[in-house]
Coordinates of C-alpha atoms in Angstrom, one line a residue:
M102 CA -5.1 -21.9 26.7
N103 CA -5.2 -25.1 24.6
D104 CA -3.1 -25.5 21.5
K105 CA -5.5 -25.7 18.6
G106 CA -2.8 -26.7 16.1
K107 CA -1.1 -24.9 13.3
F108 CA -2.5 -22.0 11.1
F109 CA -0.5 -21.0 8.0
L110 CA -1.6 -17.6 6.5
T111 CA -0.1 -15.9 3.5
T112 CA -0.7 -12.7 1.6
A113 CA 0.0 -12.0 -2.0
I114 CA 3.5 -10.7 -2.4
A115 CA 3.7 -7.0 -3.2
Y116 CA 5.1 -6.2 -6.6
T117 CA 8.1 -3.8 -6.2
S118 CA 7.3 -1.4 -8.9
G119 CA 6.3 1.5 -6.7
K120 CA 5.2 2.6 -3.2
P121 CA 2.1 0.6 -2.0
H122 CA -1.1 2.7 -1.6
I123 CA -3.7 2.2 1.1
G124 CA -5.6 -0.4 -1.1
N125 CA -2.4 -2.5 -1.1
A126 CA -2.0 -2.0 2.7
Y127 CA -5.6 -3.2 3.3
E128 CA -4.5 -6.8 2.5
I129 CA -1.7 -6.8 5.0
V130 CA -3.9 -5.3 7.8
L131 CA -6.6 -7.8 7.1
A132 CA -4.1 -10.7 7.2
D133 CA -2.6 -9.3 10.4
A134 CA -6.1 -9.1 12.1
I135 CA -6.7 -12.8 11.2
A136 CA -3.2 -13.8 12.4
R137 CA -3.5 -12.0 15.7
F138 CA -7.0 -13.4 16.2
K139 CA -5.8 -17.0 15.6
R140 CA -2.8 -16.6 17.9
Q141 CA -5.2 -15.2 20.6
D142 CA -7.4 -18.2 20.1
G143 CA -4.6 -20.7 20.7
Y144 CA -3.3 -21.5 17.2
D145 CA 0.4 -21.9 16.3
V146 CA 0.4 -19.3 13.5
L147 CA 2.9 -18.8 10.7
F148 CA 2.1 -15.5 8.9
Q149 CA 4.1 -14.9 5.7
T150 CA 4.2 -11.9 3.4
G151 CA 6.8 -10.2 1.2
T152 CA 7.7 -8.9 -2.2
D153 CA 7.7 -10.1 -5.8
E154 CA 10.9 -8.7 -7.4
H155 CA 11.4 -10.0 -10.9
G156 CA 10.0 -9.1 -14.3
Q157 CA 10.2 -6.8 -17.3
K158 CA 8.5 -3.9 -15.5
I159 CA 11.1 -3.9 -12.7
Q160 CA 13.9 -4.0 -15.3
E161 CA 12.4 -1.0 -17.1
K162 CA 11.9 1.0 -13.9
A163 CA 15.5 0.3 -12.8
E164 CA 16.8 1.4 -16.2
A165 CA 14.8 4.6 -16.1
A166 CA 16.2 5.3 -12.6
G167 CA 19.8 4.6 -13.8
I168 CA 20.4 1.8 -11.3
T169 CA 20.6 -1.9 -11.3
P170 CA 17.4 -4.0 -10.9
Q171 CA 18.8 -5.4 -7.7
A172 CA 19.4 -1.9 -6.3
Y173 CA 15.9 -0.9 -7.4
V174 CA 14.1 -3.8 -5.7
D175 CA 16.3 -3.4 -2.6
Q176 CA 14.9 0.1 -2.2
M177 CA 11.3 -0.8 -3.0
A178 CA 11.3 -3.9 -0.8
G179 CA 12.5 -1.7 2.0
E180 CA 9.6 0.7 1.4
V181 CA 7.0 -2.1 1.4
R182 CA 8.4 -3.4 4.6
R183 CA 8.4 0.1 6.1
I184 CA 4.7 0.5 5.3
W185 CA 3.9 -3.0 6.7
D186 CA 5.7 -2.2 9.9
L187 CA 4.1 1.2 10.1
M188 CA 0.7 -0.5 10.1
N189 CA 1.8 -2.6 13.1
T190 CA 1.5 -5.9 11.3
S191 CA 2.8 -9.0 13.1
Y192 CA 4.1 -11.1 10.1
D193 CA 6.5 -13.9 11.1
R194 CA 8.4 -13.9 7.8
F195 CA 9.0 -11.2 5.1
I196 CA 10.1 -13.0 1.9
R197 CA 11.8 -11.6 -1.2
T198 CA 11.8 -13.5 -4.5
T199 CA 15.4 -12.5 -5.1
D200 CA 16.4 -14.8 -2.3
K201 CA 19.1 -17.2 -3.7
N202 CA 17.6 -20.3 -2.2
H203 CA 14.2 -19.5 -3.6
E204 CA 15.7 -18.9 -7.0
K205 CA 17.4 -22.2 -6.9
Q206 CA 14.2 -24.0 -6.0
V207 CA 12.3 -22.2 -8.7
Q208 CA 14.9 -23.5 -11.2
K209 CA 14.5 -27.0 -9.9
I210 CA 10.7 -26.8 -10.0
F211 CA 10.9 -25.7 -13.7
K212 CA 13.3 -28.6 -14.5
K213 CA 11.1 -31.1 -12.7
L214 CA 8.0 -30.0 -14.7
Y215 CA 10.0 -30.0 -17.9
D216 CA 11.4 -33.5 -17.3
Q217 CA 7.9 -34.9 -16.6
G218 CA 6.5 -33.4 -19.8
D219 CA 4.4 -30.7 -18.2
I220 CA 6.5 -27.9 -19.7
Y221 CA 7.4 -27.8 -23.4
K222 CA 9.1 -25.3 -25.7
G223 CA 7.1 -23.3 -28.3
S224 CA 6.5 -19.7 -29.4
Y225 CA 4.0 -17.2 -28.3
E226 CA 2.3 -14.5 -30.4
G227 CA -0.2 -12.2 -28.8
W228 CA -0.9 -8.9 -27.1
Y229 CA 1.3 -8.3 -24.1
C230 CA 0.6 -6.1 -21.1
T231 CA 3.8 -5.0 -19.3
P232 CA 2.1 -3.9 -16.0
C233 CA 0.4 -7.3 -15.7
E234 CA 3.2 -9.2 -17.4
S235 CA 0.6 -11.2 -19.2
F236 CA -0.2 -12.2 -22.8
F237 CA -3.7 -12.0 -24.1
T238 CA -5.4 -13.1 -27.3
E239 CA -7.4 -10.7 -29.5
N240 CA -10.6 -12.0 -28.1
Q241 CA -9.5 -11.5 -24.5
L242 CA -8.8 -7.8 -24.9
K243 CA -11.3 -5.3 -23.6
D244 CA -11.8 -2.3 -25.9
G245 CA -8.4 -3.2 -27.3
K246 CA -6.7 -2.9 -23.9
C247 CA -5.6 -5.3 -21.1
P248 CA -8.7 -6.9 -19.6
D249 CA -7.1 -6.9 -16.1
C250 CA -5.7 -3.4 -15.7
G251 CA -6.9 -1.5 -18.7
A252 CA -3.3 -0.6 -19.8
E253 CA -2.2 -0.4 -23.5
V254 CA -1.0 -3.7 -24.9
K255 CA 1.6 -4.3 -27.6
K256 CA 1.9 -7.1 -30.2
A257 CA 4.7 -9.5 -29.2
K258 CA 6.1 -12.7 -30.5
E259 CA 8.9 -14.7 -28.9
E260 CA 10.1 -18.2 -28.2
A261 CA 8.8 -19.4 -24.9
Y262 CA 8.3 -22.5 -22.7
F263 CA 4.6 -23.4 -21.9
F264 CA 3.0 -25.2 -19.0
K265 CA 0.3 -27.7 -19.9
I266 CA -2.3 -26.4 -17.5
S267 CA -5.0 -27.7 -19.9
K268 CA -3.9 -31.2 -18.9
Y269 CA -5.1 -30.5 -15.3
A270 CA -8.3 -28.5 -16.0
A271 CA -10.8 -31.3 -15.4
R272 CA -9.0 -32.4 -12.2
L273 CA -9.0 -28.8 -10.9
E274 CA -12.7 -28.3 -11.7
Q275 CA -13.5 -31.5 -9.8
Y276 CA -11.4 -30.4 -6.8
I277 CA -13.2 -27.0 -6.7
N278 CA -16.6 -28.7 -6.8
D279 CA -15.5 -31.2 -4.1
H280 CA -14.1 -28.5 -1.8
P281 CA -16.6 -25.6 -1.7
E282 CA -14.5 -23.8 0.9
F283 CA -11.4 -23.7 -1.5
I284 CA -12.4 -20.4 -3.2
Q285 CA -14.0 -17.7 -1.2
P286 CA -16.2 -15.7 -1.3
E287 CA -18.6 -18.0 -3.2
S288 CA -19.1 -15.5 -6.0
R289 CA -15.4 -15.7 -6.8
K290 CA -15.6 -19.5 -7.3
N291 CA -18.4 -19.2 -9.8
E292 CA -16.4 -16.6 -11.7
M293 CA -13.4 -18.9 -12.0
I294 CA -15.3 -21.9 -13.2
N295 CA -17.7 -20.2 -15.6
N296 CA -15.3 -17.6 -17.1
F297 CA -12.1 -19.5 -17.3
I298 CA -12.2 -23.3 -16.7
K299 CA -15.3 -24.2 -18.6
P300 CA -14.5 -22.2 -21.8
G301 CA -11.2 -24.1 -21.8
L302 CA -7.8 -23.3 -20.4
Q303 CA -4.9 -22.4 -22.7
D304 CA -1.4 -23.6 -21.9
L305 CA 0.5 -21.0 -19.9
C306 CA 3.6 -19.1 -21.1
V307 CA 6.2 -19.6 -18.3
S308 CA 9.4 -18.2 -19.8
R309 CA 10.5 -15.0 -21.5
T310 CA 13.5 -14.0 -23.7
S311 CA 12.7 -10.3 -24.2
F312 CA 14.2 -9.3 -20.8
T313 CA 16.8 -10.6 -18.4
W314 CA 15.7 -9.6 -14.9
G315 CA 14.4 -13.0 -13.7
V316 CA 15.4 -16.5 -12.7
P317 CA 17.3 -18.1 -15.6
V318 CA 16.1 -21.4 -17.0
E319 CA 19.0 -23.5 -15.9
F320 CA 19.2 -25.7 -19.0
D321 CA 18.3 -22.8 -21.4
P322 CA 19.7 -19.6 -19.9
K323 CA 18.6 -17.2 -22.6
H324 CA 15.1 -17.8 -21.1
V325 CA 14.1 -16.4 -17.7
I326 CA 11.3 -18.1 -15.7
Y327 CA 8.1 -16.2 -16.1
V328 CA 6.7 -14.4 -13.0
W329 CA 3.9 -16.8 -12.1
I330 CA 6.1 -19.9 -11.4
D331 CA 8.6 -17.7 -9.7
A332 CA 6.2 -15.6 -7.6
L333 CA 3.6 -18.2 -6.8
S334 CA 6.1 -20.8 -5.6
N335 CA 7.2 -18.5 -2.8
Y336 CA 4.4 -19.9 -0.6
I337 CA 6.2 -23.3 -0.5
T338 CA 9.9 -22.5 -1.0
F339 CA 10.3 -20.3 2.0
P340 CA 8.7 -22.7 4.5
G341 CA 11.2 -25.3 3.2
Y342 CA 9.8 -27.1 0.2
D343 CA 12.5 -29.0 -1.7
V344 CA 12.0 -30.4 -5.2
D345 CA 14.3 -33.3 -4.3
G346 CA 12.1 -34.4 -1.4
E347 CA 14.2 -33.0 1.4
N348 CA 11.5 -30.8 2.7
G349 CA 12.2 -28.8 5.8
E350 CA 10.5 -29.3 9.2
E351 CA 8.5 -26.1 8.9
Y352 CA 7.1 -27.1 5.5
K353 CA 6.1 -30.5 6.9
K354 CA 4.4 -28.8 9.9
Y355 CA 2.6 -25.9 8.2
W356 CA 1.8 -26.8 4.6
P357 CA -0.9 -26.8 3.2
A358 CA -1.7 -23.2 3.9
D359 CA -4.9 -22.6 5.8
V360 CA -5.8 -19.3 4.2
Q361 CA -4.1 -17.6 1.2
L362 CA -5.3 -14.0 1.2
I363 CA -5.2 -12.2 -2.2
G364 CA -6.8 -9.3 -4.1
K365 CA -9.7 -10.3 -6.4
D366 CA -7.7 -9.0 -9.4
I367 CA -5.2 -11.9 -9.1
L368 CA -7.7 -14.6 -8.2
R369 CA -7.2 -16.4 -11.6
F370 CA -3.5 -16.9 -10.9
H371 CA -4.1 -18.2 -7.4
T372 CA -7.1 -20.4 -8.0
I373 CA -6.1 -21.8 -11.5
Y374 CA -2.4 -21.6 -12.1
W375 CA -1.3 -22.1 -8.5
P376 CA -3.3 -25.2 -7.7
I377 CA -2.4 -26.7 -11.0
L378 CA 1.3 -26.1 -10.3
L379 CA 0.9 -27.8 -7.0
M380 CA -0.9 -30.7 -8.6
A381 CA 1.9 -31.1 -11.1
L382 CA 4.4 -31.1 -8.2
G383 CA 2.4 -33.7 -6.3
E384 CA 1.9 -31.3 -3.3
P385 CA -1.4 -30.7 -1.4
L386 CA -3.5 -27.6 -2.2
P387 CA -4.1 -24.8 0.3
H388 CA -7.3 -25.2 2.2
Q389 CA -8.7 -21.8 1.1
V390 CA -7.9 -18.9 -1.2
F391 CA -9.7 -15.8 -0.2
G392 CA -10.1 -13.1 -2.8
H393 CA -10.8 -9.9 -1.0
P394 CA -12.5 -6.9 -2.7
W395 CA -10.9 -3.6 -3.7
L396 CA -10.7 -0.4 -1.7
L397 CA -11.9 2.3 -4.0
V398 CA -11.5 6.1 -3.8
G399 CA -15.0 7.4 -4.3
D400 CA -16.3 5.1 -7.1
G401 CA -13.0 4.5 -8.9
K402 CA -10.2 2.0 -8.5
M403 CA -7.2 3.4 -6.7
S404 CA -4.0 3.7 -8.8
K405 CA -0.8 5.7 -8.9
S406 CA -1.2 6.3 -12.7
K407 CA -4.7 7.9 -12.1
G408 CA -3.2 10.2 -9.5
N409 CA -6.0 9.2 -7.0
A410 CA -3.9 7.0 -4.7
I411 CA -4.1 7.5 -0.9
Y412 CA -1.1 6.3 1.0
A413 CA -1.0 4.5 4.3
D414 CA 1.8 6.6 5.8
D415 CA -0.2 9.8 5.0
L416 CA -3.3 8.4 6.7
V417 CA -1.3 7.3 9.8
Q418 CA 0.2 10.8 10.1
L419 CA -3.2 12.4 9.8
F420 CA -5.3 10.0 11.9
G421 CA -3.1 7.5 13.7
V422 CA -2.4 3.8 13.1
D423 CA -5.4 2.2 14.8
A424 CA -7.9 4.6 13.4
V425 CA -6.7 3.6 9.9
R426 CA -6.7 -0.1 10.8
Y427 CA -10.3 0.3 12.2
Y428 CA -11.5 2.0 9.0
L429 CA -9.9 -0.6 6.7
L430 CA -11.2 -3.6 8.6
H431 CA -14.7 -2.3 9.5
E432 CA -15.6 -0.4 6.3
M433 CA -14.7 -3.1 3.7
P434 CA -17.7 -5.3 2.9
F435 CA -17.2 -9.0 2.8
G436 CA -17.9 -9.6 -0.9
S437 CA -18.0 -6.2 -2.6
D438 CA -15.7 -3.2 -3.0
G439 CA -15.3 -0.6 -0.2
T440 CA -14.8 3.1 -0.4
I441 CA -12.3 5.4 1.4
T442 CA -12.3 9.2 1.5
Y443 CA -10.9 11.6 4.0
D444 CA -14.5 12.8 4.8
L445 CA -15.6 9.2 5.6
M446 CA -12.5 8.7 7.8
I447 CA -13.4 11.7 9.8
E448 CA -17.0 10.6 10.1
R449 CA -16.2 7.1 11.2
I450 CA -13.6 8.3 13.8
N451 CA -16.1 10.7 15.3
S452 CA -19.1 8.3 15.3
D453 CA -17.4 5.1 16.4
L454 CA -14.0 5.6 17.9
A455 CA -14.5 9.0 19.7
N456 CA -18.2 8.7 20.6
I457 CA -18.8 5.0 21.3
L458 CA -15.4 3.6 22.3
G459 CA -13.3 6.6 23.5
N460 CA -16.1 8.3 25.4
L461 CA -17.1 5.2 27.2
V462 CA -13.6 4.5 28.4
N463 CA -12.9 8.1 29.4
R464 CA -16.2 8.5 31.3
T465 CA -15.9 5.2 33.2
I466 CA -12.3 5.7 34.3
T467 CA -13.1 9.3 35.3
M468 CA -16.1 8.2 37.4
A469 CA -14.0 5.5 39.1
H470 CA -11.6 8.3 40.2
K471 CA -14.3 10.8 41.1
Y472 CA -16.4 8.5 43.3
N473 CA -13.9 6.0 44.6
G474 CA -10.5 7.5 44.2
G475 CA -9.7 5.0 41.4
E476 CA -10.3 2.0 43.6
I477 CA -12.2 -1.0 42.2
F478 CA -14.9 -2.5 44.5
A479 CA -16.6 -5.9 44.2
P480 CA -20.0 -5.9 42.6
T481 CA -22.1 -6.7 45.7
C482 CA -25.4 -5.1 44.6
P483 CA -26.5 -6.7 41.3
E484 CA -29.8 -5.9 39.6
Q485 CA -31.7 -7.5 36.7
L486 CA -30.7 -4.5 34.6
D487 CA -27.1 -5.8 34.7
D488 CA -27.9 -9.1 33.0
E489 CA -28.1 -8.0 29.4
L490 CA -24.7 -6.3 29.5
K491 CA -23.1 -9.3 31.2
A492 CA -24.7 -11.7 28.7
L493 CA -23.3 -9.7 25.8
C494 CA -19.8 -9.8 27.3
L495 CA -19.8 -13.5 28.1
G496 CA -21.2 -14.3 24.6
G497 CA -18.8 -11.9 22.9
R498 CA -16.0 -14.4 22.4
A499 CA -18.2 -17.0 20.7
A500 CA -19.9 -14.3 18.6
V501 CA -16.5 -13.0 17.3
E502 CA -15.3 -16.5 16.7
K503 CA -18.3 -17.3 14.6
R504 CA -17.8 -14.2 12.4
M505 CA -14.0 -14.8 12.1
A506 CA -14.5 -18.5 11.1
D507 CA -15.6 -17.3 7.6
L508 CA -13.5 -14.1 7.6
H509 CA -16.4 -11.7 8.1
V510 CA -14.0 -9.4 9.9
A511 CA -16.2 -6.3 9.8
D512 CA -19.1 -8.3 11.4
A513 CA -16.7 -9.5 14.1
I514 CA -15.8 -5.9 15.0
D515 CA -19.6 -5.1 15.0
E516 CA -20.0 -7.8 17.7
V517 CA -17.5 -6.0 19.9
F518 CA -19.1 -2.6 19.3
A519 CA -22.5 -4.1 20.3
I520 CA -21.0 -4.5 23.8
L521 CA -19.7 -1.0 23.7
R522 CA -23.0 0.4 22.7
R523 CA -24.8 -1.5 25.3
A524 CA -22.3 -0.3 28.0
N525 CA -23.0 3.3 26.9
K526 CA -26.7 2.7 27.2
Y527 CA -26.1 1.1 30.6
I528 CA -24.6 4.3 31.8
D529 CA -27.7 6.2 30.8
E530 CA -30.0 3.6 32.5
T531 CA -28.1 3.4 35.8
M532 CA -27.1 7.1 36.0
P533 CA -24.0 6.7 38.2
W534 CA -23.9 10.5 38.7
A535 CA -27.2 10.2 40.5
L536 CA -26.1 7.2 42.5
G537 CA -23.0 9.1 43.6
K538 CA -25.2 11.7 45.3
D539 CA -26.9 9.2 47.6
E540 CA -24.6 7.4 50.2
S541 CA -27.2 4.7 50.6
K542 CA -26.6 3.8 46.9
K543 CA -22.9 3.4 47.3
E544 CA -22.8 -0.4 46.8
R545 CA -25.0 -0.1 43.7
L546 CA -22.7 2.6 42.3
N547 CA -19.7 0.3 43.0
T548 CA -21.5 -2.5 41.1
V549 CA -22.4 -0.3 38.2
L550 CA -18.8 0.9 37.9
Y551 CA -17.4 -2.6 38.2
N552 CA -19.8 -3.8 35.4
L553 CA -18.7 -1.0 33.2
L554 CA -15.0 -1.6 33.8
E555 CA -15.5 -5.3 33.1
A556 CA -17.4 -4.6 29.9
I557 CA -14.5 -2.4 28.7
R558 CA -12.0 -5.1 29.5
F559 CA -14.0 -7.7 27.5
S560 CA -14.2 -5.2 24.6
A561 CA -10.5 -4.4 24.7
V562 CA -9.5 -8.1 24.6
L563 CA -11.8 -8.8 21.7
L564 CA -10.6 -5.6 19.9
E565 CA -6.9 -6.5 20.3
P566 CA -6.5 -8.3 17.0
F567 CA -8.0 -5.4 15.1
M568 CA -6.7 -2.4 17.1
P569 CA -3.7 -3.7 19.1
E570 CA -2.3 -0.3 20.2
T571 CA -5.7 0.8 21.4
A572 CA -6.2 -2.4 23.4
Q573 CA -2.9 -1.8 25.2
K574 CA -3.9 1.8 26.0
I575 CA -7.2 0.5 27.5
Y576 CA -5.4 -2.1 29.5
A577 CA -3.2 0.6 30.9
Q578 CA -6.2 2.8 31.9
L579 CA -7.9 -0.2 33.5
N580 CA -4.6 -1.2 35.1
T581 CA -5.4 -4.9 34.5
T582 CA -3.4 -8.0 33.6
A583 CA -6.5 -10.0 32.8
T584 CA -5.9 -9.6 29.0
D585 CA -5.7 -13.1 27.6
Y586 CA -8.4 -14.7 25.7
D587 CA -9.3 -17.2 28.4
S588 CA -10.0 -14.4 30.8
L589 CA -13.3 -13.9 28.9
E590 CA -14.8 -17.1 30.3
A591 CA -16.0 -15.3 33.5
F592 CA -17.2 -11.8 34.4
H593 CA -14.7 -11.1 37.1
G594 CA -11.4 -10.2 35.6
M595 CA -11.1 -6.8 37.3
K596 CA -9.9 -7.3 40.9
A597 CA -11.5 -5.6 43.9
G598 CA -8.9 -3.6 45.8
D599 CA -6.9 -2.7 42.7
H600 CA -6.9 0.8 41.3
V601 CA -7.6 1.9 37.7
G602 CA -5.0 4.0 35.8
T603 CA -5.2 7.5 34.5
A604 CA -8.0 8.5 32.2
E605 CA -6.7 9.5 28.8
I606 CA -8.5 10.4 25.6
L607 CA -8.2 7.5 23.1
F608 CA -9.7 9.2 20.1
A609 CA -10.4 13.0 20.1
R610 CA -13.5 14.1 18.3
L611 CA -12.5 15.9 15.1
D612 CA -13.9 19.2 13.8
A613 CA -14.6 18.1 10.3
A614 CA -14.1 21.4 8.6
K615 CA -10.8 22.1 10.5
K616 CA -9.5 18.6 9.8
M617 CA -10.2 18.9 6.1
E618 CA -8.3 22.2 6.1
E619 CA -5.4 20.4 7.8
I620 CA -5.5 17.5 5.4
Q621 CA -5.5 19.9 2.3
A622 CA -2.6 21.8 3.7
F623 CA -0.7 18.6 4.5
L624 CA -1.3 17.1 1.0
A625 CA -0.4 20.4 -0.7
E626 CA 2.9 20.5 1.1
R627 CA 3.6 16.8 0.7
Y628 CA 2.6 16.6 -3.0
P629 CA 3.0 20.1 -4.4
A630 CA 1.2 20.6 -7.7
P631 CA 3.4 20.8 -10.7
K632 CA 4.2 24.3 -11.8
P633 CA 2.0 25.2 -14.8
E634 CA 3.7 25.7 -18.1
P635 CA 4.4 29.4 -18.6
Q636 CA 1.9 31.3 -20.6
L637 CA 3.6 33.4 -23.3
P638 CA 2.4 37.0 -23.5
E639 CA 0.8 38.4 -26.6
F640 CA 3.7 39.5 -28.8
E641 CA 3.2 42.4 -31.2
K642 CA 4.1 41.2 -34.7
L643 CA 6.8 43.3 -36.3
P644 CA 7.0 44.1 -40.0
Q645 CA 8.8 41.6 -42.2
I646 CA 12.5 42.2 -43.0
V647 CA 14.7 40.9 -45.8
Y648 CA 17.9 38.9 -45.2
D649 CA 20.1 41.9 -45.7
D650 CA 18.4 43.5 -42.6
F651 CA 19.1 40.4 -40.5
A652 CA 22.7 40.2 -41.8
K653 CA 23.4 43.6 -40.3
I654 CA 23.2 42.1 -36.8
E655 CA 26.4 40.7 -35.5
L656 CA 25.7 37.7 -33.1
T657 CA 28.8 36.4 -31.3
V658 CA 29.3 33.7 -28.7
A659 CA 30.9 35.1 -25.5
K660 CA 32.1 33.4 -22.3
V661 CA 31.0 35.1 -19.0
I662 CA 34.2 35.8 -17.1
H663 CA 32.7 37.8 -14.3
C664 CA 29.3 39.0 -13.3
E665 CA 28.0 41.2 -10.5
N666 CA 25.1 43.3 -9.5
V667 CA 25.2 47.0 -10.3
K668 CA 25.1 49.1 -7.2
K669 CA 21.9 51.1 -6.6
S670 CA 20.1 49.1 -9.4
K671 CA 17.6 46.3 -8.8
K672 CA 17.5 45.4 -12.5
L673 CA 21.1 45.5 -13.9
L674 CA 23.9 42.9 -13.9
R675 CA 27.4 43.9 -15.1
F676 CA 29.2 41.3 -17.3
D677 CA 32.9 40.9 -18.3
L678 CA 32.7 38.9 -21.5
D679 CA 35.4 37.0 -23.4
L680 CA 34.7 37.2 -27.2
G681 CA 37.7 35.1 -28.2
T682 CA 39.7 38.1 -29.6
E683 CA 38.7 40.7 -27.1
Q684 CA 36.9 41.3 -23.8
R685 CA 33.9 43.6 -23.3
Q686 CA 31.7 45.0 -20.6
V687 CA 28.0 44.5 -21.1
L688 CA 25.0 45.5 -18.9
S689 CA 21.8 43.5 -18.9
G690 CA 18.5 44.0 -17.0
I691 CA 18.0 40.4 -15.9
A692 CA 18.9 40.7 -12.1
K693 CA 15.3 39.7 -11.3
W694 CA 15.8 36.3 -12.8
Y695 CA 19.5 35.4 -12.2
Q696 CA 22.1 35.5 -9.5
P697 CA 25.6 36.5 -10.8
E698 CA 27.0 33.1 -9.9
D699 CA 24.3 31.3 -12.0
L700 CA 25.9 32.8 -15.2
I701 CA 29.7 32.8 -14.6
G702 CA 31.4 30.3 -16.8
H703 CA 28.6 29.9 -19.2
N704 CA 28.6 30.9 -22.9
V705 CA 26.0 33.4 -24.0
I706 CA 25.0 35.1 -27.3
V707 CA 25.8 38.8 -27.6
V708 CA 24.8 41.5 -30.2
T709 CA 28.3 42.9 -30.6
N710 CA 27.7 45.6 -33.2
L711 CA 25.2 47.6 -31.1
K712 CA 26.1 51.2 -30.4
P713 CA 27.4 51.6 -26.8
V714 CA 25.0 53.0 -24.2
T715 CA 25.6 54.3 -20.7
M716 CA 23.5 53.1 -17.8
M717 CA 24.0 53.9 -14.1
G718 CA 27.3 55.6 -15.1
L719 CA 28.6 52.4 -16.8
E720 CA 29.1 51.8 -20.5
S721 CA 27.5 48.8 -22.1
N722 CA 29.1 47.5 -25.3
G723 CA 26.5 45.0 -26.6
M724 CA 23.3 43.2 -25.7
I725 CA 22.9 39.6 -24.2
L726 CA 20.2 37.7 -26.0
S727 CA 17.3 36.5 -23.7
A728 CA 13.9 34.9 -24.3
T729 CA 10.7 36.1 -22.8
C730 CA 9.0 32.8 -21.7
G731 CA 6.1 34.3 -19.7
E732 CA 5.1 37.6 -18.2
E733 CA 7.3 37.0 -15.2
D734 CA 9.9 34.7 -16.8
V735 CA 13.0 35.6 -18.8
R736 CA 15.7 33.1 -19.8
V737 CA 19.2 33.8 -21.1
I738 CA 19.9 31.9 -24.3
M739 CA 23.0 29.7 -23.5
A740 CA 25.5 28.5 -26.1
D741 CA 27.8 26.3 -23.9
H742 CA 28.3 23.9 -26.8
A743 CA 30.0 26.7 -28.9
I744 CA 33.4 28.4 -28.4
P745 CA 33.8 32.1 -27.5
G746 CA 34.1 34.2 -30.7
A747 CA 32.0 32.0 -32.9
R748 CA 29.5 33.8 -35.0
L749 CA 25.9 32.9 -35.5
S750 CA 24.7 32.9 -39.1

């Protein structure tokens, strides 16, 4: 295969504020499919992803968890990487913005921009959104909330450094107009120009003093460098960019990036702030920034705060890695949002993966064993009926390449499934089961089986970037080594005299009702519903009393020295209590709600002037105070802060 040169692909770096949901995972799977395809097509690929680990939100999350910010991001970066690995993504580098060399370069970038007059000190007053880590003016708010994520905003004012992005606005607009491929899809480009650049760019706040978890400004350490210079510069610092001009060999080879893949919600930062930062540094701009759409649950944006998030590891456990990859890559439209539900997953697995792909492979391998003992025979009896299937196979590579050239990934997969559908139709047309009954049709049967095996091989090679595990399973069933991209140049990859492997089910057809029951049970166990607040029973109101009546009750703090169940009683516990000046035995009917060991050592409140009563042959000298919190919930009132013998008044 010819070396077609370098291809540098990046994803947005995942913010380490929580576990990534399937919408976040879509981006890494999409990037992986592109990277695998480019490698297959002969490119020298560098595929970079990672985590964004600084900022106020991270600091607040760490404080709430009672750990350091570094410990917090270590945990979350590990979780992100676990999900990326679970999805079988073939990234070459996983970066973290807490990397010391990156932080040093970020400080040098900030200083360079300051020294050349592109950064200046001022103060900022506006509405601040903590989740987005962004300031907004009153006019930018939407219904009084953050225009990007809809979160509550708060008024904030602080000293800050600013980046003169307004200085570069005209130059950026000209660049975008001169390079129509720079922002894709096309609709995203128009949005950036009309909604942000033309109305006028405001200088960008690039430092903060209200939190400390970030890269300090080297010459003014009470400031930390704001997330966008820190996070965005990862794309160049990790390949080896150096502010002092000592760029590494990898940076010289791979930069500028060929495709930077991001979600449409951060398009402004990557197509306005990022290219302006590169312009200010004197570095070339990436060839393309691709803003992919969102993956929605039903008709709403997925978010953990809404409680509607679906997680990649759950889907993988329920359906398998390649089924999830297929759904993400095939069901996301090019320029508009996609939808995911468990019902749709089941439907797509049954219709595409089980019926079209899995059934074709299983039937063909099974017939090869049934009629020829698994041996492959040369196609010596061609007919005109074979030509359309062969033509689709031989044209499949070019068709997929055309779709992938502009990142129409779902359409590229459709090109492969066109071959699979045609192969299934070919079985119906040629009827191998009928040919197998007529010895005179033996050569024709062998030819039909060969054509089917070859069509499956073509499909598996073309599917490999999108469903790598499935492709490997198909290769094993075909028992072929003709799996590289160049093997698609001719329709003779399967070798006569070889034997196919064992037929195995790739994707079993799912019973929708049973699968949904399984899913509901799985989710209920994995994410149990919070226990409802206890409902208080209807208490009968007692007649009013005067203080003198209340004063007749002697309430004393007592320490539980010993507690045990009363034999032959399901309700009673026997207590030995220390009242400070004496010890008493008290019985209480709370065995349903407490184990004796739960109460030993605690201080409780006792009515100590109650007449003794005898229960189960034991005398009780007092009553322990409890609260009825629901029809089936009684709680002892604890007084661990008081000392035994203290009186309540």
